[in-house]
PDB file of C-alpha atoms and ligand atoms in Angstrom:
ATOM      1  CA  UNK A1305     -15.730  13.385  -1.617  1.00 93.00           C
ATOM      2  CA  UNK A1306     -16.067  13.940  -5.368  1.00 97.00           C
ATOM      3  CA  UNK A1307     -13.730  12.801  -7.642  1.00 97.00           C
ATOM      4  CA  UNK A1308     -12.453  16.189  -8.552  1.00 98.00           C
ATOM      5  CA  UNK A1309     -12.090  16.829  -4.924  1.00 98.00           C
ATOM      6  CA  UNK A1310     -10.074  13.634  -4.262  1.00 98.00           C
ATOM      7  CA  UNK A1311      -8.197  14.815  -7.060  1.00 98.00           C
ATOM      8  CA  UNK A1312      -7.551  18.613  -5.164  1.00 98.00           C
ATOM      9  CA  UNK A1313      -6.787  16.509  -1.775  1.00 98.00           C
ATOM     10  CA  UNK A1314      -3.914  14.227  -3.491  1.00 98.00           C
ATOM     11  CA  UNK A1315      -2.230  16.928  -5.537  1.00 98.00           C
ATOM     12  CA  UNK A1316      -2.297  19.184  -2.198  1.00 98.00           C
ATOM     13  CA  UNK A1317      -0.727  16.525  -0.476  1.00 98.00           C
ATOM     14  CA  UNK A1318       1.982  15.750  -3.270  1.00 98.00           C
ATOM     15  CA  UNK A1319       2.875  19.518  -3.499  1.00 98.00           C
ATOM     16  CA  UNK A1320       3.331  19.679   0.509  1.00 98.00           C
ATOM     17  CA  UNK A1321       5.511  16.084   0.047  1.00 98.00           C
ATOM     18  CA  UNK A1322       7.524  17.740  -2.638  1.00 98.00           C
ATOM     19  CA  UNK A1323       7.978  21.022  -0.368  1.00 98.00           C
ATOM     20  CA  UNK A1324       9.198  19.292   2.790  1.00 98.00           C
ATOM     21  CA  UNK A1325      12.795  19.764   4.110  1.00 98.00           C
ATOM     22  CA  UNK A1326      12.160  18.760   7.369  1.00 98.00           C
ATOM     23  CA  UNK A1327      14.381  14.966   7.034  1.00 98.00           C
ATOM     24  CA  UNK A1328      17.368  14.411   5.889  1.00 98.00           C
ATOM     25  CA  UNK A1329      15.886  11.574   3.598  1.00 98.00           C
ATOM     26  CA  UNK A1330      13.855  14.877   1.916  1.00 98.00           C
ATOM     27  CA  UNK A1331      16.809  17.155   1.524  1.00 98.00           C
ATOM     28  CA  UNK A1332      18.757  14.127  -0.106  1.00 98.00           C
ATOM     29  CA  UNK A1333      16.159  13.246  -2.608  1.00 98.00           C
ATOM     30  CA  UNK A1334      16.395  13.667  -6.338  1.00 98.00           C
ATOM     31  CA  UNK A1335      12.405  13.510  -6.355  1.00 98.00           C
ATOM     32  CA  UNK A1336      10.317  12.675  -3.803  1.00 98.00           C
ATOM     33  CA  UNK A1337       7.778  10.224  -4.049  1.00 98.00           C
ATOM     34  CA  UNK A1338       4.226  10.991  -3.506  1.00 98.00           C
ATOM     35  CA  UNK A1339       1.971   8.330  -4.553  1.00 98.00           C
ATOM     36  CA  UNK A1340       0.071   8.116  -7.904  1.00 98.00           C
ATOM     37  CA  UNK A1341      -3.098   6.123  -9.400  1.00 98.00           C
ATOM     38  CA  UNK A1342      -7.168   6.160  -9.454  1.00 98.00           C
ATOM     39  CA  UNK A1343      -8.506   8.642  -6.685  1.00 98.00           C
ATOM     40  CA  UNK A1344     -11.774   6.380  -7.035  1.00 98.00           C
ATOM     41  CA  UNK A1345      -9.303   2.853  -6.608  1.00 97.00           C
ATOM     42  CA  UNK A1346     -11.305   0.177  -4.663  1.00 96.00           C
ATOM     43  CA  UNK A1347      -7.669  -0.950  -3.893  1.00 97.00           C
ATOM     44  CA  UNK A1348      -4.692   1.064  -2.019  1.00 98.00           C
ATOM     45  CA  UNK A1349      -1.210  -0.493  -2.411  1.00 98.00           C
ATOM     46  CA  UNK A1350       1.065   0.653   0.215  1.00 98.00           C
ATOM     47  CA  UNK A1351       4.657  -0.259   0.178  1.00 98.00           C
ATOM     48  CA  UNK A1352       7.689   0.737   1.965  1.00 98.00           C
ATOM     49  CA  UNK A1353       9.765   3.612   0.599  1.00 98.00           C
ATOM     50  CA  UNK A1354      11.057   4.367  -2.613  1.00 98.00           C
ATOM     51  CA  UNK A1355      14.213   2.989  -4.075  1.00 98.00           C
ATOM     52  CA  UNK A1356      16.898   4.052  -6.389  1.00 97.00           C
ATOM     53  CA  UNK A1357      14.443   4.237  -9.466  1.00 98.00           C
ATOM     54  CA  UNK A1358      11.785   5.771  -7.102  1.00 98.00           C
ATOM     55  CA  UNK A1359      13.887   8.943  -6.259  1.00 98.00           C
ATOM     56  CA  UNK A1360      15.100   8.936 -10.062  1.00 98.00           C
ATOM     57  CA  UNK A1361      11.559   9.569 -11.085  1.00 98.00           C
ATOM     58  CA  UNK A1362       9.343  10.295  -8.456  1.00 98.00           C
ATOM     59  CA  UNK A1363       7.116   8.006  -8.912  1.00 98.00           C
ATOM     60  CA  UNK A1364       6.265   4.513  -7.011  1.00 98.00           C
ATOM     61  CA  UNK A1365       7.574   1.201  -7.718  1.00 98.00           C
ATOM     62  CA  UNK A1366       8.881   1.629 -10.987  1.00 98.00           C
ATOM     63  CA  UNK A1367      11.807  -0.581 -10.438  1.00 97.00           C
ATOM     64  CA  UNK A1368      11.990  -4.240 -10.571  1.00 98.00           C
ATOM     65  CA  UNK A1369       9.629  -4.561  -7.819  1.00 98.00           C
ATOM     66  CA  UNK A1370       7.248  -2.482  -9.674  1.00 98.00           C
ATOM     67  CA  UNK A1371       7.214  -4.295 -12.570  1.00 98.00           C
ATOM     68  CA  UNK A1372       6.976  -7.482 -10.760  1.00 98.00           C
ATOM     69  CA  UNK A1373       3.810  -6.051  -9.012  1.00 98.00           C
ATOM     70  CA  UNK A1374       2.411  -4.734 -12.222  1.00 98.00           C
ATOM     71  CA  UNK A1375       2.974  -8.028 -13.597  1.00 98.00           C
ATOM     72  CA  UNK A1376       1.208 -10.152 -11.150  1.00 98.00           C
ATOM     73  CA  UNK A1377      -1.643  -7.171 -10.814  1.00 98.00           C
ATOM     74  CA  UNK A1378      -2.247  -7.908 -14.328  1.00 98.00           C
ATOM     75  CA  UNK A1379      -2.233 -11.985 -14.440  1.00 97.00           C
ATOM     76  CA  UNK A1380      -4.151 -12.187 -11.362  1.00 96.00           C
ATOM     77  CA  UNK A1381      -6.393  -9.201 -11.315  1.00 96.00           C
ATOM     78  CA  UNK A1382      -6.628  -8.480 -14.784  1.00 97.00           C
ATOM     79  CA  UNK A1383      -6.057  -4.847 -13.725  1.00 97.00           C
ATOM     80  CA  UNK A1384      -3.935  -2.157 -15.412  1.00 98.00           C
ATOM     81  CA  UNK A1385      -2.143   0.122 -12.665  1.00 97.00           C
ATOM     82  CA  UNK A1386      -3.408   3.246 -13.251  1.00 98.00           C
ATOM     83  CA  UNK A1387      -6.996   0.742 -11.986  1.00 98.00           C
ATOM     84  CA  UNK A1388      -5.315   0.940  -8.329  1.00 98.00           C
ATOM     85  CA  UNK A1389      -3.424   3.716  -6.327  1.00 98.00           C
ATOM     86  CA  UNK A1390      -0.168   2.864  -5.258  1.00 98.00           C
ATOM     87  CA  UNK A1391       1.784   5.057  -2.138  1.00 98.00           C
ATOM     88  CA  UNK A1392       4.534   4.031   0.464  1.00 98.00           C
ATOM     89  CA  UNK A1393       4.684   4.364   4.482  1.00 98.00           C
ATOM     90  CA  UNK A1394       7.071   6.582   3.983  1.00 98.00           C
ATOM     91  CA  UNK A1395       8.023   9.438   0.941  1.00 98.00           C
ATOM     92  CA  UNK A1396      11.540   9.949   0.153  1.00 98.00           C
ATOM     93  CA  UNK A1397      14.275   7.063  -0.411  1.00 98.00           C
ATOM     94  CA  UNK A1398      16.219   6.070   2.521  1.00 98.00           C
ATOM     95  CA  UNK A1399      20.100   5.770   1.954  1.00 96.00           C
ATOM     96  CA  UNK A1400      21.331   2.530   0.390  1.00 94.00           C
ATOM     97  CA  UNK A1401      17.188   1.213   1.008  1.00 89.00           C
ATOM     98  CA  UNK A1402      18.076   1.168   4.718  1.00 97.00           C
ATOM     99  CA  UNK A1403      14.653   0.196   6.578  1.00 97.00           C
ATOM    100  CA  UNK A1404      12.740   3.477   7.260  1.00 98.00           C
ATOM    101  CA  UNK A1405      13.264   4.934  10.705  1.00 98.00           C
ATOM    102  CA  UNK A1406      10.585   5.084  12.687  1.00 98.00           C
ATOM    103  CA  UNK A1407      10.450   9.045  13.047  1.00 98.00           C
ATOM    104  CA  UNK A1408      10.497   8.665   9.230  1.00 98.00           C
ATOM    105  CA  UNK A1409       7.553   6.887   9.049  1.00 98.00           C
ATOM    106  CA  UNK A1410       5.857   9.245  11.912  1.00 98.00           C
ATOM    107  CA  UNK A1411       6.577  11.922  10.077  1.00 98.00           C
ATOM    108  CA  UNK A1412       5.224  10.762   6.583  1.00 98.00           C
ATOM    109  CA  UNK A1413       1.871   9.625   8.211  1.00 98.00           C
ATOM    110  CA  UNK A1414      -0.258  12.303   8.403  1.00 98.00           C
ATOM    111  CA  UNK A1415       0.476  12.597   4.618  1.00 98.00           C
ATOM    112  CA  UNK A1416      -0.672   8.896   4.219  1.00 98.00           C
ATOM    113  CA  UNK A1417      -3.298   8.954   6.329  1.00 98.00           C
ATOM    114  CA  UNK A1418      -5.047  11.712   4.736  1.00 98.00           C
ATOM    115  CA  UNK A1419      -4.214   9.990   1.401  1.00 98.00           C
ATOM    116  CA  UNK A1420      -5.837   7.262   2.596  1.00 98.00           C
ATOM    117  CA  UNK A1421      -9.184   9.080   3.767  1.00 98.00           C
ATOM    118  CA  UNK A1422      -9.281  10.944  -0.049  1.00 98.00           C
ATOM    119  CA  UNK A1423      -9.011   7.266  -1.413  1.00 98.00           C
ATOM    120  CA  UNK A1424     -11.061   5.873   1.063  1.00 98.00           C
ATOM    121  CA  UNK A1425     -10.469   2.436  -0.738  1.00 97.00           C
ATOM    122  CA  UNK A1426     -12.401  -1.326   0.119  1.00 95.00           C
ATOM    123  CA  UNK A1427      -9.208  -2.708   0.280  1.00 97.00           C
ATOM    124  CA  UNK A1428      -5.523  -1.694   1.863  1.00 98.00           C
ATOM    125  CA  UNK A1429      -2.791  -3.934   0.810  1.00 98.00           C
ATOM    126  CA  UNK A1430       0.037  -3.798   2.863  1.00 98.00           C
ATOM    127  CA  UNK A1431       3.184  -4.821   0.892  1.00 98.00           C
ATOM    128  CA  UNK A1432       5.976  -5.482   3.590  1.00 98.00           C
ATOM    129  CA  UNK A1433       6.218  -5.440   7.289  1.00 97.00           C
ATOM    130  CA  UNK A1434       6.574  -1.970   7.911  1.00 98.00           C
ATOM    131  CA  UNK A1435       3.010  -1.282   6.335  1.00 98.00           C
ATOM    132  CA  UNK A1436       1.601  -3.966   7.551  1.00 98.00           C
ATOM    133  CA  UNK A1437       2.580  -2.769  10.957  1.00 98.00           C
ATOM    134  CA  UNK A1438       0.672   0.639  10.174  1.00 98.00           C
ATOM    135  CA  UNK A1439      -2.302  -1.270  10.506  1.00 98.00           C
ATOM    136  CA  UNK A1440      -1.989  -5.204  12.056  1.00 98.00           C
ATOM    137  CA  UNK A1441       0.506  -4.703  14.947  1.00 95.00           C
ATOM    138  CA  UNK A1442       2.725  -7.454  16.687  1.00 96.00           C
ATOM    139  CA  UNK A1443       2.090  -9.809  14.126  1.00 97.00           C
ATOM    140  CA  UNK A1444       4.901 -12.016  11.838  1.00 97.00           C
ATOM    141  CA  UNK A1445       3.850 -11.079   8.086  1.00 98.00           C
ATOM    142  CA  UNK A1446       5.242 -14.704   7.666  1.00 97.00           C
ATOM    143  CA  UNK A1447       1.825 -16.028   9.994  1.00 97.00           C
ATOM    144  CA  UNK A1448      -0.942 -13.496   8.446  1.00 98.00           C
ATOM    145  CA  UNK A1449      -0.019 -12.727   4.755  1.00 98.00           C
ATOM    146  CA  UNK A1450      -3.034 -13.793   2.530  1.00 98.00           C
ATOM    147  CA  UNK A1451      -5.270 -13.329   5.432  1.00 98.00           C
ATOM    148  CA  UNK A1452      -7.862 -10.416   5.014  1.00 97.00           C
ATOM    149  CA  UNK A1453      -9.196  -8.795   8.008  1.00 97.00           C
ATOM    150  CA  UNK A1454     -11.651  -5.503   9.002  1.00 97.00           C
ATOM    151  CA  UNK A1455      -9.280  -2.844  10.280  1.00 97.00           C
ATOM    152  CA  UNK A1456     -11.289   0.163  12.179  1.00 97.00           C
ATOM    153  CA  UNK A1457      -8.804   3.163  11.040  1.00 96.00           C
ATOM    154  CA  UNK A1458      -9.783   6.888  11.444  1.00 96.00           C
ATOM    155  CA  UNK A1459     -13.460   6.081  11.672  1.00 96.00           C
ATOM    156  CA  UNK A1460     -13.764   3.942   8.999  1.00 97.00           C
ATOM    157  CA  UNK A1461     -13.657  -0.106   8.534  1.00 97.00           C
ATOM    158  CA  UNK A1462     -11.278  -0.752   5.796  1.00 97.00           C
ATOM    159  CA  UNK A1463     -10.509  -4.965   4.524  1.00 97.00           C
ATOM    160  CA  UNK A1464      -6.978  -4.717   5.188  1.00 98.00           C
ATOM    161  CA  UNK A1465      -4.690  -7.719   2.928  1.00 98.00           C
ATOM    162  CA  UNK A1466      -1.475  -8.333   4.101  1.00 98.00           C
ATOM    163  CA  UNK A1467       0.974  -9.504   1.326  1.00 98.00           C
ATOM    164  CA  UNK A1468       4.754 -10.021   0.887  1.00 98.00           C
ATOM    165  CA  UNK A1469       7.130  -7.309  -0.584  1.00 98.00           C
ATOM    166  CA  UNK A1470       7.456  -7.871  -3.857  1.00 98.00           C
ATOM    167  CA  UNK A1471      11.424  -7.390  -3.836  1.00 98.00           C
ATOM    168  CA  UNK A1472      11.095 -10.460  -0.814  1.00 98.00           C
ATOM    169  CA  UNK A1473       9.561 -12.252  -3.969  1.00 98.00           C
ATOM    170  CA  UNK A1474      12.428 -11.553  -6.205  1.00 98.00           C
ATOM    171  CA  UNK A1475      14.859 -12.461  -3.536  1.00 97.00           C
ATOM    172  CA  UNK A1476      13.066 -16.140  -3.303  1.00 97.00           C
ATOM    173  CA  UNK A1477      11.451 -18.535  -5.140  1.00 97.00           C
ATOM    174  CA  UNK A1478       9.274 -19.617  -1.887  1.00 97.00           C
ATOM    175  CA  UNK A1479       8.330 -16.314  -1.526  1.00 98.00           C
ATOM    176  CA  UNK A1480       7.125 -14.874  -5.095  1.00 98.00           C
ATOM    177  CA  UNK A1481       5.247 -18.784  -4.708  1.00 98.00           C
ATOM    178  CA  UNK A1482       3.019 -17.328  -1.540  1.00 98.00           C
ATOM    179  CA  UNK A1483       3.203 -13.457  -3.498  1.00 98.00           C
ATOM    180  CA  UNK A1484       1.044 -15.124  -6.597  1.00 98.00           C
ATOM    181  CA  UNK A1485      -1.076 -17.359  -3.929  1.00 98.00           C
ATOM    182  CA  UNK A1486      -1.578 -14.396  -2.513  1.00 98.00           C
ATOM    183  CA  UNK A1487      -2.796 -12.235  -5.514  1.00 97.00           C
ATOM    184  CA  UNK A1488      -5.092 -15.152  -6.310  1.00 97.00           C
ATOM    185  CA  UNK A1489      -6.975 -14.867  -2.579  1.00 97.00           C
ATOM    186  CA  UNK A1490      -7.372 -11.171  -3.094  1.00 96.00           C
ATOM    187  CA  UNK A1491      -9.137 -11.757  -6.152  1.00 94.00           C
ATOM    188  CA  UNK A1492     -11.612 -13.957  -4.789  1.00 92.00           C
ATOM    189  CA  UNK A1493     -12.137 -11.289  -2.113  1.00 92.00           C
ATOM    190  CA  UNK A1494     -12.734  -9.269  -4.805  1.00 88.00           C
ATOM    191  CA  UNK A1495     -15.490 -11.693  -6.346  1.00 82.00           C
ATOM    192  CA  UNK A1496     -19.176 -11.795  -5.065  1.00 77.00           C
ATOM    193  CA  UNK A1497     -19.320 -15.057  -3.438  1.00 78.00           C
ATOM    194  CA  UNK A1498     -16.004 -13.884  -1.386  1.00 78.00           C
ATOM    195  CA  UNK A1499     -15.639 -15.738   2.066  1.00 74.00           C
ATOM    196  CA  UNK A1500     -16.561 -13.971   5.393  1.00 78.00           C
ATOM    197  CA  UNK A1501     -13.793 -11.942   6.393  1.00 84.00           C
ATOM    198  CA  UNK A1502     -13.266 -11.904  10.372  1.00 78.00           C
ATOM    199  CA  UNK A1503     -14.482  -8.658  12.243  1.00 76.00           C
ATOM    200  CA  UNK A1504     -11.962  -6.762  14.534  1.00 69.00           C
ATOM    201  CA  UNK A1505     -11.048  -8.223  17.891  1.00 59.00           C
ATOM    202  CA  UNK A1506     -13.315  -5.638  19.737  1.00 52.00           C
ATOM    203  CA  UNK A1507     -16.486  -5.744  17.717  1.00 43.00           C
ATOM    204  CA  UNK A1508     -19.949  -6.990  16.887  1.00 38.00           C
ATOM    205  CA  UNK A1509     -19.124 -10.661  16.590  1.00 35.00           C
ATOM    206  CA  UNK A1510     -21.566 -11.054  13.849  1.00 32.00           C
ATOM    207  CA  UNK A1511     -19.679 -11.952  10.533  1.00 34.00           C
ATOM    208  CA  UNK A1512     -20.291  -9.565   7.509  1.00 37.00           C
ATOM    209  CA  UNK A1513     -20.414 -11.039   4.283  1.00 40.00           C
ATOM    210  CA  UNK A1514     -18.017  -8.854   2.068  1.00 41.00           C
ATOM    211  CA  UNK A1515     -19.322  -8.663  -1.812  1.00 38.00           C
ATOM    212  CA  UNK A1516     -17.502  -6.114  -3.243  1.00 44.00           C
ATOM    213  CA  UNK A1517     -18.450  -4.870  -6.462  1.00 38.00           C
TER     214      UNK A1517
HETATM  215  N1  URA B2710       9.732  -0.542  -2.814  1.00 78.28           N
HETATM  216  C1  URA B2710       8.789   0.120  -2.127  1.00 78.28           C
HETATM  217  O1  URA B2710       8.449  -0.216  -1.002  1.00 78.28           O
HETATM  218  N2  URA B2710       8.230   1.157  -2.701  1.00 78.28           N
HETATM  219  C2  URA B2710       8.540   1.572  -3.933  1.00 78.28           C
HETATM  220  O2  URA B2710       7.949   2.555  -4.381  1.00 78.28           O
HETATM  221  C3  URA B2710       9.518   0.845  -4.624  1.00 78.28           C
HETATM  222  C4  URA B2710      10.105  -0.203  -4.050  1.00 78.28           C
END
C-alpha cells in the first residue's frame, strides 16, 4: 500500500471505531479511541485500552503512562511519537480500567488487525499481557519481556517485542528498571549489527539475521 492509501485504510477504520454501538464500553465512551501515528512506522505500539484521559480525548496514551512511554521512546530511541503508531487491543475505556473482557477484545480485533496489515510495521510491541497474548500465547510476560521473536500473523512475519505496561512501571521501581532495559534491547534490534532473532516454533530452522534499516 501507498502511503495515501494507508492513510484512507486508518481513517476508514477510525470512522467505523467512532460509529460502533455494538458494547456497552462504546455507548459509555466520551471518545473512543482509535489509534494515531506514522502510517509508514517501522514500529506498532499496542497497549491495552484507553484510560480516563484516553476517553477524555480520544486519543492513545496521553495519560501518565503516555508520557512515561513518550519519555523513554525519546531517551532510548531518540524518536518523537508521531515517528511510531501507537493503538490498543481494544478501543473504548473499560469502567474504572477493569481488564478488557475477552468479547471486548474479539470484537475490537478485526479493527486491529486490519490496522495492523495498513501499518504493516518491522516491529509489534506488545505493552501488557493482554497484547502480548494477541500474539505469544501461554506465556508469563514476567519470563519473555525483552525477548524479540518472528511471529507469522495474517501471512506475514512480523519481530514481535514483548515489553511491560508502562503504568506496571509507574506502579514499581523493579519494573520501570526492566521497562528502560527493555527500550535499550529494542534499540539494538533496531541497529544493523542486531542479534539473530529466533524463528517461529514451526519453521525453517535457519536463523535470519534481522538488520533493519
Ligand atoms: N493504557 C493503555 O493500555 N492504553 C492507553 O491508551 C492508555 C493507557
Amino acid at each position: 500500500m501507498t502511503t495515501s492509501e494507508k492513510q484512507l485504510e486508518l481513517e476508514a477504520i477510525a470512522s467505523e471505531i467512532k460509529a460502533f454501538r455494538g458494547l456497552d464500553i462504546a455507548r459509555a465512551a466520551t471518545h473512543a479511541v482509535p489509534g494515531e501515528g506514522n502510517p509508514d512506522a517501522a514500529i506498532m505500539f499496542i497497549g491495552e485500552a484507553p484510560g480516563f484521559n484516553e476517553d477524555q480525548q480520544g486519543r492513545p496514551f496521553v495519560g501518565q503512562a503516555g508520557k512515561l512511554l513518550e519519555k523513554t521512546l525519546r531517551e532510548a530511541l531518540n524518536m518523537d511519537r508521531s515517528e511510531i503508531y501507537i493503538t490498543n487491543i481494544v478501543k473504548f475505556r473499560p469502567p474504572e480500567n477493569r481488564d478488557p473482557f475477552p468479547q471486548e477484545i474479539e470484537v475490537c480485533a478485526g479493527w486491529l488487525d486490519r490496522q495492523i496489515a495498513a501499518i504493516h510495521p518491522k516491529i509489534i510491541v506488545t505493552l501488557g499481557r493482554f497484547s502480548m497474548a494477541k500474539f505469544i500465547p501461554d506465556v508469563t510476560i514476567s519470563r519473555v519481556h525483552g525477548q524479540p521473536r518472528f511471529v507469522d500473523f495474517q501471512g506475514v512475519r512480523y519481530i514481535v517485542f514483548p515489553m511491560y505496561h508502562p503504568a506496571a512501571a509507574l506502579r514499581a521501581g523493579a519494573v520501570l528498571k526492566e521497562f528502560q532495559l527493555d527500550f535499550n534491547k529494542l534499540k539494538q534490534l533496531l541497529s544493523p549489527s542486531a542479534p539473530p532473532v529466533p524463528e517461529p516454533a514451526s519453521a525453517a530452522p535457519n536463523i535470519m539475521q534481522t538488520s533493519l534499516f
